[in-house]
């Protein structure tokens, strides 16, 4: 892991602070072997989310689950935390804009009945996860996009606001000086939050929200709002979610494939690893390979859980009754160097 990455990790964990951790030990754990060997004797609920911002999101979801809120509402509540945090440059308010200086957001949510909702290329609404939930609950559709998604959000009472913070604007202006598009995913210009929950009844739900790849073309939609790519679950089997270069995840229907491998009997770890290997094999001679990073998290019905990434630097937050809310570093195929 690079020093820079370590620094980001340390400061993010530091910023969360003890006062926000209700009833949890928040420990950073670097040995992922416990996850790999996890045999699924899991107490429920179990929450797993991508990246460091998964910690405060998990905490909020946990609190809501314990208060008897529905699993979907608890996921929404958790994901609204990073969406509203201007310091997080890859999700919601404060997220890096596209090449034209516009913050455009993608999100989706899915419940144990396979009901789902999504928004893509949404602008001006701070909480795309909440709009995705309304698409699921209040429309006959699965996905609304762009202007139509905004129109729907406004009709549902959401407020339009400027999501481009001064800091993100400054970074964009700096980027404009060279205008080079080269995603570096283990840093602050990426890092979607995806969350998977096995609730107390043993049902599985999930969500995903992002401002997508920084400096993307205007109109670009990544994997995150696409059911089957950025997120997929089948309540009979398990769930998976992705982070990283969305184009590679879409090309391989990443999350859906992880779930299908678990259906065939693979553990979450084996399934994530196999799909990462597949993505590598499909991209090793591809122009995207130079900066390609993808990471998956997965859980199955027994509460086994895992994460695996192509390159080093991916981590995820796990929360359960027994061990609290903590970070794990994912195993990976190769390092960046
Ligand atoms: N998958 C997201 C996208 O391509 C970004 C990320 O997770 O880092 O938009």
Coordinates of C-alpha atoms and ligand atoms in Angstrom, one line a residue:
X1 CA 0.0 0.0 0.0
X2 CA 1.4 3.4 -0.9
X3 CA 2.2 5.9 1.9
X4 CA -0.4 8.2 0.4
X5 CA -3.0 5.5 0.6
X6 CA -2.0 4.7 4.2
X7 CA -2.3 8.4 4.9
X8 CA -5.7 8.7 3.5
X9 CA -6.8 5.7 5.4
X10 CA -5.4 6.9 8.7
X11 CA -6.8 10.3 8.4
X12 CA -10.2 9.1 7.3
X13 CA -10.4 6.7 10.3
X14 CA -9.1 9.5 12.5
X15 CA -11.8 11.9 11.3
X16 CA -14.5 9.5 12.2
X17 CA -13.7 9.9 15.8
X18 CA -14.6 7.9 18.9
X19 CA -17.7 10.0 19.6
X20 CA -19.5 8.7 16.5
X21 CA -19.0 5.1 17.3
X22 CA -21.9 4.0 19.4
X23 CA -21.3 0.7 21.1
X24 CA -18.6 -0.4 18.7
X25 CA -15.0 -1.2 18.8
X26 CA -13.6 0.4 15.7
X27 CA -10.5 -1.5 14.8
X28 CA -8.4 -1.6 11.7
X29 CA -7.6 -5.1 10.7
X30 CA -5.1 -5.8 8.0
X31 CA -5.2 -9.6 8.0
X32 CA -8.0 -10.7 5.7
X33 CA -7.5 -14.4 6.4
X34 CA -10.3 -14.3 9.0
X35 CA -12.7 -13.3 6.2
X36 CA -11.5 -15.9 3.8
X37 CA -11.8 -18.6 6.4
X38 CA -15.1 -17.3 7.7
X39 CA -17.4 -20.2 7.9
X40 CA -20.6 -18.3 8.2
X41 CA -21.5 -18.8 11.8
X42 CA -22.4 -15.2 11.6
X43 CA -24.7 -13.5 14.0
X44 CA -27.2 -11.3 12.2
X45 CA -27.4 -8.5 11.2
X46 CA -24.2 -8.2 9.2
X47 CA -23.3 -5.1 7.2
X48 CA -20.4 -4.8 4.7
X49 CA -19.6 -1.6 2.8
X50 CA -16.8 -0.5 0.5
X51 CA -13.9 1.8 1.6
X52 CA -13.3 3.8 4.7
X53 CA -16.5 5.8 4.4
X54 CA -18.2 2.4 4.9
X55 CA -17.5 2.8 8.6
X56 CA -19.8 5.8 9.4
X57 CA -22.3 4.4 6.8
X58 CA -22.4 1.0 8.6
X59 CA -22.8 2.7 11.9
X60 CA -25.8 4.6 10.8
X61 CA -27.4 1.6 9.2
X62 CA -26.7 -0.5 12.3
X63 CA -28.3 2.1 14.5
X64 CA -31.4 2.2 12.3
X65 CA -31.7 -1.6 12.1
X66 CA -31.4 -1.8 15.9
X67 CA -34.2 0.8 16.1
X68 CA -36.5 -1.5 14.1
X69 CA -36.3 0.5 10.9
X70 CA -36.8 -1.5 7.7
X71 CA -33.6 -2.8 6.1
X72 CA -34.1 -0.7 3.0
X73 CA -34.7 2.5 5.0
X74 CA -31.6 1.6 7.2
X75 CA -29.5 1.2 4.0
X76 CA -30.7 4.5 2.7
X77 CA -30.0 6.2 6.1
X78 CA -26.4 4.8 6.1
X79 CA -25.6 5.8 2.6
X80 CA -26.9 9.3 3.1
X81 CA -24.0 9.9 5.5
X82 CA -21.2 9.8 2.8
X83 CA -23.5 11.4 0.3
X84 CA -23.8 14.5 2.5
X85 CA -20.2 14.7 3.5
X86 CA -18.4 17.3 1.4
X87 CA -15.0 15.8 2.4
X88 CA -15.8 12.6 0.5
X89 CA -14.8 13.4 -3.1
X90 CA -16.3 10.4 -4.7
X91 CA -19.9 10.3 -3.5
X92 CA -22.7 12.9 -3.5
X93 CA -22.2 16.5 -2.3
X94 CA -18.5 17.5 -2.7
X95 CA -17.9 14.7 -5.3
X96 CA -15.5 15.5 -8.1
X97 CA -17.3 16.8 -11.2
X98 CA -17.1 15.6 -14.8
X99 CA -14.9 17.3 -17.5
X100 CA -17.5 20.1 -17.7
X101 CA -17.5 20.8 -14.0
X102 CA -20.8 19.1 -13.4
X103 CA -21.4 16.8 -10.5
X104 CA -23.4 13.9 -11.9
X105 CA -24.6 11.1 -9.6
X106 CA -25.4 7.4 -10.0
X107 CA -27.2 5.2 -7.4
X108 CA -29.2 2.0 -6.9
X109 CA -30.9 0.0 -4.2
X110 CA -32.3 -3.5 -4.2
X111 CA -34.3 -5.5 -1.7
X112 CA -34.7 -9.2 -0.8
X113 CA -37.7 -9.5 -3.2
X114 CA -35.5 -8.4 -6.1
X115 CA -37.3 -5.1 -6.2
X116 CA -34.9 -2.4 -7.2
X117 CA -34.6 1.2 -8.2
X118 CA -31.9 3.3 -9.7
X119 CA -31.0 6.8 -10.9
X120 CA -28.2 7.6 -13.3
X121 CA -26.7 10.9 -14.5
X122 CA -28.6 12.8 -11.9
X123 CA -27.6 16.4 -11.2
X124 CA -28.5 18.8 -8.4
X125 CA -29.9 16.3 -5.8
X126 CA -27.8 15.5 -2.8
X127 CA -29.2 12.1 -2.0
X128 CA -29.5 10.0 -5.1
X129 CA -29.9 6.9 -3.0
X130 CA -33.2 8.3 -1.7
X131 CA -34.3 9.1 -5.2
X132 CA -33.4 5.5 -6.3
X133 CA -35.5 4.2 -3.4
X134 CA -38.5 6.3 -4.6
X135 CA -38.0 5.0 -8.1
X136 CA -38.3 1.5 -6.7
X137 CA -41.3 2.3 -4.5
X138 CA -43.3 4.9 -6.5
X139 CA -42.8 4.2 -10.2
X140 CA -43.4 1.2 -12.5
X141 CA -39.7 1.4 -13.5
X142 CA -36.3 0.4 -12.4
X143 CA -34.1 3.3 -13.6
X144 CA -34.6 6.9 -14.3
X145 CA -31.8 9.0 -15.9
X146 CA -30.7 12.6 -16.3
X147 CA -33.3 15.2 -16.7
X148 CA -36.1 12.7 -16.2
X149 CA -34.6 11.6 -12.9
X150 CA -34.3 15.2 -11.8
X151 CA -37.9 15.9 -12.8
X152 CA -39.0 12.9 -10.8
X153 CA -36.9 13.9 -7.8
X154 CA -38.4 17.4 -7.7
X155 CA -41.9 15.9 -8.0
X156 CA -41.2 13.8 -5.0
X157 CA -40.2 16.9 -3.0
X158 CA -36.4 16.7 -3.2
X159 CA -34.7 20.1 -3.3
X160 CA -32.3 21.1 -6.1
X161 CA -29.0 22.4 -4.9
X162 CA -25.5 23.1 -6.0
X163 CA -23.3 20.0 -5.3
X164 CA -20.0 21.4 -6.6
X165 CA -18.1 22.6 -3.5
X166 CA -15.3 25.2 -3.8
X167 CA -12.7 22.6 -3.0
X168 CA -13.9 20.2 -5.8
X169 CA -14.1 23.1 -8.2
X170 CA -10.5 24.1 -7.4
X171 CA -9.4 20.5 -8.1
X172 CA -11.4 20.5 -11.3
X173 CA -9.8 23.8 -12.4
X174 CA -6.4 22.3 -11.7
X175 CA -7.2 19.2 -13.7
X176 CA -8.3 21.4 -16.6
X177 CA -4.7 22.7 -16.9
X178 CA -3.7 19.3 -18.3
X179 CA -7.1 17.7 -19.0
X180 CA -5.6 14.2 -18.8
X181 CA -8.1 11.5 -18.2
X182 CA -6.4 8.7 -16.3
X183 CA -8.5 7.3 -13.4
X184 CA -6.5 6.3 -10.3
X185 CA -9.0 4.4 -8.4
X186 CA -7.3 3.9 -5.0
X187 CA -7.4 7.6 -4.3
X188 CA -10.0 10.2 -3.6
X189 CA -11.1 10.6 -7.2
X190 CA -13.1 7.3 -7.2
X191 CA -14.5 5.1 -4.4
X192 CA -18.1 4.4 -4.6
X193 CA -19.9 3.3 -1.5
X194 CA -21.7 0.0 -1.9
X195 CA -23.4 -1.7 1.1
X196 CA -24.7 -5.2 1.5
X197 CA -26.9 -6.2 4.5
X198 CA -27.9 -9.6 5.8
X199 CA -30.7 -8.6 8.2
X200 CA -31.9 -10.3 11.4
X201 CA -34.4 -12.3 9.4
X202 CA -31.7 -13.6 7.1
X203 CA -32.8 -11.4 4.2
X204 CA -30.4 -9.7 1.9
X205 CA -30.6 -6.1 0.6
X206 CA -28.1 -3.7 -0.8
X207 CA -27.4 -0.2 -2.2
X208 CA -24.7 1.7 -4.1
X209 CA -24.1 5.4 -4.6
X210 CA -21.4 7.4 -6.3
X211 CA -20.4 10.5 -8.1
X212 CA -18.6 8.1 -10.5
X213 CA -15.2 8.5 -12.0
X214 CA -13.7 12.0 -11.6
X215 CA -13.3 13.9 -14.9
X216 CA -15.5 11.5 -16.8
X217 CA -17.2 12.7 -20.0
X218 CA -20.4 14.5 -19.5
X219 CA -23.2 12.0 -19.7
X220 CA -21.0 9.0 -18.7
X221 CA -22.8 6.4 -16.5
X222 CA -20.7 3.9 -14.6
X223 CA -21.5 0.5 -13.2
X224 CA -22.9 1.7 -9.9
X225 CA -26.6 2.3 -10.8
X226 CA -26.7 -0.8 -13.1
X227 CA -28.3 -3.7 -11.4
X228 CA -26.1 -6.7 -12.2
X229 CA -23.0 -4.6 -12.7
X230 CA -22.4 -2.4 -9.6
X231 CA -24.8 -4.3 -7.4
X232 CA -26.7 -7.6 -7.6
X233 CA -28.4 -9.9 -5.1
X234 CA -30.6 -12.9 -5.0
X235 CA -32.1 -13.5 -1.6
X236 CA -31.7 -17.3 -2.1
X237 CA -28.0 -17.0 -2.6
X238 CA -26.2 -13.8 -1.7
X239 CA -25.2 -10.4 -2.8
X240 CA -22.2 -8.7 -4.4
X241 CA -21.2 -5.1 -5.2
X242 CA -18.4 -3.5 -7.0
X243 CA -16.1 -0.5 -7.0
X244 CA -13.4 0.5 -9.4
X245 CA -13.4 1.2 -13.1
X246 CA -17.1 0.9 -14.0
X247 CA -16.5 0.2 -17.6
X248 CA -14.7 -3.1 -16.8
X249 CA -17.4 -4.1 -14.3
X250 CA -20.2 -3.4 -16.9
X251 CA -18.3 -5.4 -19.6
X252 CA -18.3 -8.4 -17.4
X253 CA -21.7 -8.0 -15.6
X254 CA -19.5 -8.2 -12.5
X255 CA -21.8 -8.4 -9.5
X256 CA -24.3 -10.6 -11.2
X257 CA -21.5 -13.1 -12.0
X258 CA -20.2 -13.1 -8.4
X259 CA -23.7 -14.1 -7.2
X260 CA -24.1 -16.8 -9.9
X261 CA -20.8 -18.3 -8.8
X262 CA -22.0 -18.4 -5.3
X263 CA -25.2 -20.1 -6.5
X264 CA -22.9 -22.8 -8.0
X265 CA -21.4 -23.3 -4.6
X266 CA -18.4 -21.0 -4.5
X267 CA -17.7 -19.1 -1.3
X268 CA -17.9 -15.2 -1.5
X269 CA -14.1 -15.1 -1.5
X270 CA -13.8 -17.7 -4.3
X271 CA -16.5 -16.0 -6.3
X272 CA -15.0 -12.5 -6.0
X273 CA -11.6 -13.8 -6.9
X274 CA -12.8 -15.7 -9.9
X275 CA -14.6 -12.6 -11.4
X276 CA -11.5 -10.4 -10.7
X277 CA -9.4 -13.0 -12.5
X278 CA -11.9 -13.0 -15.4
X279 CA -11.8 -9.2 -15.6
X280 CA -8.0 -9.3 -15.6
X281 CA -7.9 -11.9 -18.4
X282 CA -10.4 -9.8 -20.5
X283 CA -8.4 -6.6 -20.0
X284 CA -4.7 -7.7 -19.9
X285 CA -4.2 -6.4 -23.4
X286 CA -6.8 -3.6 -23.1
X287 CA -6.0 0.1 -23.1
X288 CA -7.6 0.4 -19.7
X289 CA -5.2 -2.1 -18.1
X290 CA -2.6 0.5 -17.1
X291 CA -5.0 2.1 -14.6
X292 CA -7.5 -0.7 -14.1
X293 CA -8.7 -1.4 -10.6
X294 CA -11.8 -3.3 -9.6
X295 CA -12.9 -4.6 -6.2
X296 CA -15.8 -6.7 -5.1
X297 CA -17.5 -7.3 -1.8
X298 CA -19.9 -10.3 -1.4
X299 CA -21.9 -12.0 1.3
X300 CA -23.9 -15.2 1.2
X301 CA -27.0 -16.4 2.9
X302 CA -24.9 -18.0 5.7
X303 CA -23.2 -14.7 6.5
X304 CA -19.9 -15.6 4.9
X305 CA -18.4 -12.5 3.5
X306 CA -15.3 -11.4 1.6
X307 CA -13.7 -8.7 -0.6
X308 CA -11.2 -9.1 -3.4
X309 CA -9.6 -6.7 -5.8
X310 CA -7.4 -6.7 -8.8
X311 CA -4.8 -4.3 -7.3
X312 CA -3.8 -3.5 -3.8
X313 CA -5.4 -0.8 -1.8
X314 CA -9.0 -1.8 -1.6
X315 CA -10.6 -2.1 1.8
X316 CA -14.1 -2.5 3.2
X317 CA -16.0 -2.0 6.5
X318 CA -17.7 -4.9 8.2
X319 CA -20.1 -4.5 11.1
X320 CA -21.6 -7.2 13.3
X321 CA -22.6 -7.7 16.9
X322 CA -19.7 -9.8 17.8
X323 CA -16.8 -7.8 16.5
X324 CA -18.2 -4.3 16.0
X325 CA -17.5 -2.0 13.1
X326 CA -14.1 -2.5 11.6
X327 CA -12.0 -2.2 8.4
X328 CA -10.5 -5.1 6.5
X329 CA -8.0 -4.9 3.7
X330 CA -9.0 -7.0 0.7
X331 CA -6.8 -9.6 -0.7
X332 CA -5.7 -8.7 -4.2
X333 CA -4.2 -10.2 -7.4
X334 CA -1.4 -7.8 -7.9
X335 CA 0.1 -4.6 -6.5
X336 CA 0.3 -1.3 -8.4
X337 CA 4.1 -1.3 -8.7
Ligands
LIG1 N1 -17.4 2.3 -10.1 C1 -17.5 3.7 -10.1 C2 -17.6 4.2 -11.5 O1 -17.0 3.7 -12.4 C3 -16.3 4.4 -9.4 C4 -15.7 3.7 -8.2 O2 -16.2 2.8 -7.6 O3 -14.6 4.0 -7.9 O4 -18.3 5.2 -11.7

